[in-house]
């Protein structure tokens, strides 16, 4: 026997009983639902067509937005990930660089170095080794115990310590003369000279504590405003512009000097007989392999 009793109610009867009255009401509602006093809205004629295909990205799925904008954003993310040395202008001094070395100079050597450095195309030993393998070895050609990257050459390599020190001293003298012209106090002198001393090396003066002067950028020159009340706003702008130009001139001049020497110095770890995946160990690591073997197969990034 079913858990709920079933009871048959005769339909379309005039019985005054409650089941019959409810049955007549259900019939009435069902009949009235077939009549529309207002017709339903018409389906509009299609004014568009679907693309025959939809671009797909493994990281974002189906791309329904502007494909050109998506590609630009993807390339930007890839560049930031693969080449973290590229400078973001918003983090550094926003003063426009002096136009002379880029528009009037007989040689565009400084601009060329910046172009290749910013695009991670500067032909350092590390870049050539990653791209072509042997016979190019990634070690610093001046005997340093590390890979020859652009950052190492311009900020760390001891071969150019004297060049960096000379550029620092020359810039200190030039900036000191500029500050004396505006009759500023000792605090401004100390702040500016501290930035100069840390310009060509990794230091807290840089937004990311990583010197990028060889990319044509300089750290923000936020001079203490409470110490510059003795000069007008126009003089403050002129002072900041002059300092930025002096910093920029010194940076690109040092970069050109260093890279000129690098280009004239041939790497010592180069041999055309090596296979594409063979890495030659530098002298300070040669003891970890036997004397009969001069090569070691190793994977590096």
Short mmCIF file of C-alpha atoms in Angstrom, two decimals, residues 60 108 122 201 282:
data_model
loop_
_atom_site.label_atom_id
_atom_site.label_comp_id
_atom_site.label_asym_id
_atom_site.label_seq_id
_atom_site.Cartn_x
_atom_site.Cartn_y
_atom_site.Cartn_z
CA UNK A 60 43.89 33.44 -19.35
CA UNK A 108 75.22 58.01 -30.61
CA UNK A 122 73.92 44.02 -24.80
CA UNK A 201 77.10 51.10 -7.06
CA UNK A 282 87.35 29.35 -14.55
#
